[in-house]
Amino acid sequence: MPPVIAHHSPRRAALTRLGGIALAALGGASLLACDKLAEATGQRAGFRGIDITGADYGREFRLTDVDGRERTLADFRGKLVLLYFGFVQCPDVCPTALTRAAEVKRMLGPDGDKLQVIFVTVDPDRDTPEMLRQYMAAFDPSFVALRGDAERLKATATEFKVYYKQVPTGSSYTMDHTALSYVFDTQGRLRLALRHEQTAQDYAHDLALLLRPA
Amino acid sequence: MQRMTLTLAALVLASASASAHAQVTVSDAWVRGTVPQQKATGAFMHIAAEQDVRLIAGASPVAGVVEIHEMAMEGNVMKMRELKGGLPIAKGATAELKPGGYHVMLMDLKQTLKGGETVPVTLTFEDAVSKKTFTRELMAPVKALGGATSGPHSGQHKH
């Protein structure tokens, strides 16, 4: 099934804007307010990210954490997993994504404990385990960083349809990379691809939907 | 009357020379903090120009290399590129160097940048007409990595 990009629907976009106004006005009670607003306007609750439920990719990974332990998706069963590919030397998009992830976790309130954020480095040559440990700690100590050698990284990126490429700049290099955040539900099924342009509110909205009993 | 004319002339002269020195105004500057061994980060700011200028280079004692970069999303892929010709800023406009767009890239960092510190940055501009270059010095406060979400981030919530 082709991905459905909820954001491209004008009605959805209008609702998102309305939601944003409610969020701005109500601050902390935002998620609840947004859902109530959705009900009030008669909109069916839907995801703001890209629904990729049933995707035939992104099924598994096998990578190493900063303590040298091998980790797979099964280790995080029972939690929502937000998976992001990036690199530490990234001045902008990666810290923005991780700052947002920490904010989303806070916005979920008590359910924040049910969210596991995982950062996979696309720059394992420079991103040493110790650097990754400190980098994660700067955002949220519960965030897990994973790395693999060139071969593992390539296999993982292929499995997740993630693009990454070294680009020389000055005397050094930077990395182009896919900036989507993938979301797995508590059953370990890949459900959503959240876009970088989306807000913490958008992310929290979709994660709250996934936590809601069907 | 003559005295008044002189005073006026002096005022005009004073303001002309002030504007020659104040072609750009840099405000709201900040640098994103780093963790040990991290070698690159971004500096963000607003630059208002009174003349057509071009931000062509930067320097900082904390960085071996400073470049002017653009971050762009192509589809869902983040691409970051050096702006080889610099960043043009039109007369009367304010360029926003912010996450998701342009930034001053500090590379080959010589030290860890901790929240609360300040980083000296020198920016070099070129006057679009005269092609003369001039510099601006600024002290950019460091925002702790993962800390100040509300500042740069809330600005991304567009409506």
XYZ file of C-alpha atoms in Angstrom:
373
model
C 0.000 0.000 0.000
C 1.460 3.406 -0.896
C 2.198 5.705 2.038
C -0.589 8.100 2.855
C 0.713 11.566 3.583
C -1.900 12.975 5.896
C -0.357 16.428 5.781
C -1.166 16.875 2.139
C -4.903 16.820 2.721
C -6.215 20.384 2.989
C -8.749 19.383 5.651
C -6.023 17.759 7.650
C -3.823 20.828 7.241
C -6.660 23.065 8.393
C -7.190 20.888 11.437
C -3.485 20.937 12.147
C -3.558 24.709 12.109
C -6.584 24.775 14.380
C -4.843 22.303 16.641
C -1.813 24.543 16.707
C -3.898 27.491 17.843
C -5.446 25.398 20.579
C -1.983 24.215 21.572
C -0.627 27.716 21.707
C -3.541 28.795 23.875
C -3.603 25.869 26.242
C 0.028 24.884 26.553
C 0.277 21.870 28.841
C -3.201 20.463 28.235
C -2.480 20.591 24.535
C -2.828 16.983 23.488
C -6.156 16.585 25.166
C -7.339 19.881 23.741
C -6.294 18.834 20.289
C -8.175 15.555 20.479
C -11.268 17.295 21.787
C -10.989 19.771 18.971
C -10.762 16.904 16.493
C -13.928 15.401 17.910
C -15.704 18.750 18.005
C -14.971 19.422 14.363
C -16.137 15.940 13.456
C -12.766 14.864 12.065
C -11.755 11.270 12.357
C -8.634 11.033 14.456
C -5.751 10.295 12.136
C -2.006 10.372 12.006
C -0.194 13.526 11.056
C 2.869 11.594 9.977
C 3.147 9.131 7.123
C 1.241 5.934 7.890
C 3.449 3.050 6.752
C 1.608 0.309 8.625
C 2.234 -2.965 6.848
C 5.457 -1.771 5.200
C 7.649 -4.562 3.905
C 10.811 -2.856 5.119
C 12.241 -1.659 8.421
C 11.484 -4.969 10.100
C 14.619 -5.497 12.114
C 18.027 -4.208 13.045
C 21.045 -5.745 14.730
C 23.431 -3.109 16.049
C 25.702 -2.434 19.008
C 24.978 -0.057 21.879
C 27.534 2.175 23.614
C 28.264 -0.595 26.146
C 29.132 -3.005 23.355
C 25.927 -5.037 23.682
C 24.184 -6.262 20.560
C 20.643 -4.915 20.364
C 17.705 -5.830 18.173
C 14.177 -4.514 17.899
C 12.929 -7.367 20.092
C 14.821 -5.847 23.049
C 12.380 -2.929 23.008
C 9.117 -4.867 22.699
C 6.387 -3.306 24.818
C 7.626 0.206 24.102
C 6.965 2.637 21.330
C 10.235 3.048 19.467
C 11.232 6.271 17.744
C 14.171 5.461 15.490
C 16.319 8.192 13.977
C 19.444 8.015 11.804
C 21.971 10.827 12.220
C 25.475 11.800 13.311
C 27.037 13.736 16.160
C 28.917 16.343 14.093
C 25.586 17.438 12.651
C 25.099 21.115 13.542
C 21.402 21.386 12.984
C 18.979 18.686 11.952
C 20.096 15.904 14.326
C 20.170 17.990 17.523
C 16.842 19.507 16.492
C 15.380 16.022 16.018
C 16.738 14.772 19.345
C 15.671 17.903 21.216
C 12.219 17.418 19.752
C 12.229 13.746 20.774
C 13.028 14.749 24.376
C 10.254 17.323 24.255
C 7.813 14.752 22.868
C 8.685 12.376 25.675
C 7.888 15.111 28.207
C 4.658 15.987 26.409
C 3.464 12.403 26.722
C 3.518 12.827 30.499
C 3.389 9.514 32.370
C 3.280 7.698 29.013
C 6.691 9.166 28.228
C 8.200 6.110 29.918
C 6.652 3.990 27.169
C 8.717 5.756 24.520
C 12.183 4.522 23.605
C 14.187 6.876 21.414
C 16.951 5.194 19.412
C 19.653 7.070 17.500
C 21.566 5.135 14.851
C 24.776 6.806 13.740
C 25.449 7.030 10.007
C 28.992 8.155 10.863
C 30.432 5.274 12.929
C 34.010 6.251 12.052
C 33.764 9.482 14.039
C 30.923 8.666 16.433
C 32.726 6.654 19.085
C 30.671 4.886 21.780
C 31.846 7.401 24.385
C 30.902 10.377 22.250
C 27.503 8.842 21.556
C 26.986 8.190 25.268
C 27.607 11.827 26.114
C 25.604 13.045 23.163
C 22.544 11.034 24.209
C 22.922 12.148 27.822
C 22.730 15.762 26.681
C 19.200 15.161 25.409
C 17.831 12.399 27.634
C 19.784 9.725 29.479
C 17.187 7.127 28.450
C 17.951 7.594 24.742
C 19.856 4.694 23.211
C 22.564 5.194 20.583
C 23.436 2.319 18.282
C 26.242 1.833 15.830
C 27.530 -0.771 13.460
C 30.549 -1.171 11.225
C 30.287 -0.030 7.621
C 28.708 -3.291 6.524
C 26.123 -3.408 9.320
C 25.278 0.239 8.792
C 24.768 -0.317 5.099
C 22.530 -3.324 5.710
C 20.486 -1.421 8.293
C 20.091 1.644 6.101
C 19.003 -0.549 3.202
C 16.446 -2.297 5.398
C 15.037 1.094 6.455
C 15.323 2.749 3.034
C 17.585 5.327 4.623
C 19.972 7.304 2.443
C 23.327 8.488 3.778
C 26.378 9.829 2.062
C 29.659 11.460 3.047
C 30.056 14.914 1.533
C 33.417 16.723 1.737
C 33.346 20.227 3.195
C 36.452 22.264 3.895
C 39.075 19.967 5.382
C 36.418 17.660 6.769
C 33.173 16.048 5.707
C 29.511 16.152 6.568
C 26.782 13.583 6.049
C 23.676 13.858 3.951
C 21.071 11.574 5.439
C 17.390 10.775 5.602
C 15.851 12.814 8.403
C 12.689 10.789 9.001
C 11.859 9.423 12.441
C 10.457 5.899 12.240
C 7.934 4.785 14.832
C 7.308 1.195 15.918
C 4.273 0.319 18.007
C 4.492 -1.639 21.254
C 4.194 -4.874 19.259
C 7.355 -4.024 17.338
C 5.536 -3.248 14.087
C 6.723 -0.342 11.952
C 3.792 2.081 11.817
C 4.848 5.652 11.007
C 7.461 7.807 9.343
C 7.444 11.274 10.923
C 8.913 14.078 8.903
C 11.551 16.530 10.069
C 9.334 19.526 9.350
C 6.712 18.301 11.818
C 6.487 19.750 15.288
C 6.825 18.119 18.689
C 3.042 18.490 18.974
C 2.575 16.533 15.746
C 4.881 13.798 16.994
C 3.233 13.578 20.420
C -0.209 13.504 18.806
C 0.669 10.470 16.695
C 2.460 8.640 19.492
C -0.510 9.180 21.815
C -2.765 7.704 19.134
C -0.566 4.630 18.932
C -0.750 4.183 22.696
C -4.521 4.435 22.750
C -6.283 1.034 22.949
C -7.798 0.156 19.563
C 21.311 80.818 10.531
C 24.760 79.895 9.365
C 25.414 78.247 12.659
C 22.295 76.160 12.287
C 23.342 75.061 8.809
C 26.677 74.010 10.189
C 25.008 72.040 12.923
C 22.810 70.328 10.384
C 25.789 69.545 8.207
C 27.555 68.078 11.188
C 24.520 65.944 11.969
C 24.301 64.710 8.395
C 27.995 63.894 8.427
C 27.685 62.112 11.738
C 24.793 59.970 10.554
C 26.526 59.192 7.256
C 29.600 57.970 9.026
C 27.513 56.029 11.531
C 25.735 54.199 8.733
C 29.033 53.365 7.069
C 29.987 51.613 10.259
C 26.589 50.104 10.928
C 25.786 48.461 7.595
C 24.870 45.312 9.444
C 23.457 44.619 12.865
C 23.814 41.156 14.335
C 21.352 40.122 17.032
C 20.057 37.041 18.868
C 23.262 35.132 18.219
C 23.771 31.737 19.817
C 25.943 28.697 19.376
C 24.771 25.151 19.947
C 26.724 23.433 22.703
C 28.776 20.305 22.096
C 29.948 17.170 23.858
C 33.639 16.286 24.278
C 35.316 15.177 21.021
C 32.541 16.721 18.961
C 34.269 18.696 16.237
C 31.474 20.700 14.654
C 28.466 22.772 15.578
C 26.393 25.664 14.307
C 26.075 29.351 15.182
C 22.729 31.012 14.581
C 21.740 34.701 14.524
C 19.789 37.459 12.856
C 21.656 39.810 10.550
C 20.002 43.056 9.488
C 21.600 44.961 6.624
C 21.291 48.623 5.782
C 23.066 48.110 2.467
C 23.216 45.191 0.066
C 25.908 43.001 1.575
C 27.154 39.477 1.423
C 28.275 37.406 4.399
C 31.383 35.814 2.946
C 33.432 34.377 5.795
C 33.767 33.835 9.499
C 36.406 33.116 12.090
C 36.456 32.105 15.725
C 39.235 31.258 18.158
C 37.347 28.079 19.138
C 37.201 26.709 15.592
C 39.866 25.824 13.050
C 37.455 26.272 10.162
C 34.366 28.447 9.850
C 32.016 28.174 6.889
C 28.675 29.619 5.880
C 26.252 26.742 5.353
C 22.807 26.067 4.108
C 20.726 23.185 5.383
C 18.106 22.005 2.942
C 15.651 19.156 2.848
C 15.368 17.350 -0.461
C 12.415 15.087 0.026
C 13.185 13.635 3.418
C 16.940 13.795 2.992
C 18.854 16.469 4.888
C 21.607 18.058 2.833
C 24.068 20.561 4.134
C 26.225 22.595 1.818
C 28.720 25.383 2.066
C 27.435 28.559 0.429
C 30.462 29.071 -1.797
C 29.480 32.566 -2.823
C 28.441 33.577 0.670
C 24.996 34.605 1.890
C 23.571 37.710 0.196
C 21.532 40.010 2.443
C 19.481 42.713 0.742
C 19.308 46.292 1.939
C 16.630 46.635 4.593
C 16.282 42.874 5.019
C 17.069 40.684 7.989
C 18.622 37.305 7.310
C 17.620 34.665 9.817
C 20.304 32.101 10.396
C 18.342 29.468 12.259
C 17.931 25.721 12.567
C 16.455 24.374 9.369
C 18.098 27.007 7.196
C 21.365 28.885 7.150
C 24.005 28.704 9.834
C 27.586 29.621 10.482
C 29.316 26.262 10.744
C 32.102 26.020 13.310
C 34.362 23.104 12.468
C 37.577 21.605 13.762
C 36.512 22.731 17.245
C 39.381 23.173 19.664
C 37.294 22.753 22.808
C 33.970 21.546 24.143
C 31.351 24.307 24.121
C 29.365 24.294 27.334
C 26.078 26.006 28.028
C 26.545 29.464 29.545
C 29.891 30.142 27.885
C 30.280 32.715 25.156
C 32.081 32.250 21.867
C 33.717 35.136 20.013
C 32.878 35.101 16.320
C 34.134 37.455 13.642
C 32.011 37.719 10.524
C 33.326 39.166 7.279
C 30.940 40.959 4.962
C 31.383 42.376 1.503
C 29.564 45.505 0.438
C 27.719 44.528 -2.731
C 28.394 47.858 -4.440
C 31.901 48.878 -3.408
C 33.124 45.270 -2.968
C 34.899 46.476 0.146
C 34.976 44.031 3.003
C 34.413 44.779 6.648
C 34.050 42.681 9.766
C 31.711 42.411 12.726
C 32.744 40.966 16.052
C 30.191 39.291 18.238
C 30.032 37.281 21.414
C 27.597 34.414 20.939
C 26.256 32.689 24.054
C 26.350 28.901 24.033
C 23.031 27.133 24.516
C 23.501 23.791 26.174
C 22.998 20.876 23.808
C 19.497 19.479 24.278
C 18.584 22.386 26.526
C 16.977 25.457 25.047
C 14.209 23.838 23.074
C 11.694 26.608 23.367
C 13.888 29.264 21.800
C 14.805 28.045 18.340
C 12.274 25.265 18.263
C 9.007 27.026 18.923
C 9.801 29.239 15.981
C 9.358 26.229 13.726
C 5.684 25.940 14.560
C 4.382 27.856 11.600
C 0.769 28.856 11.140
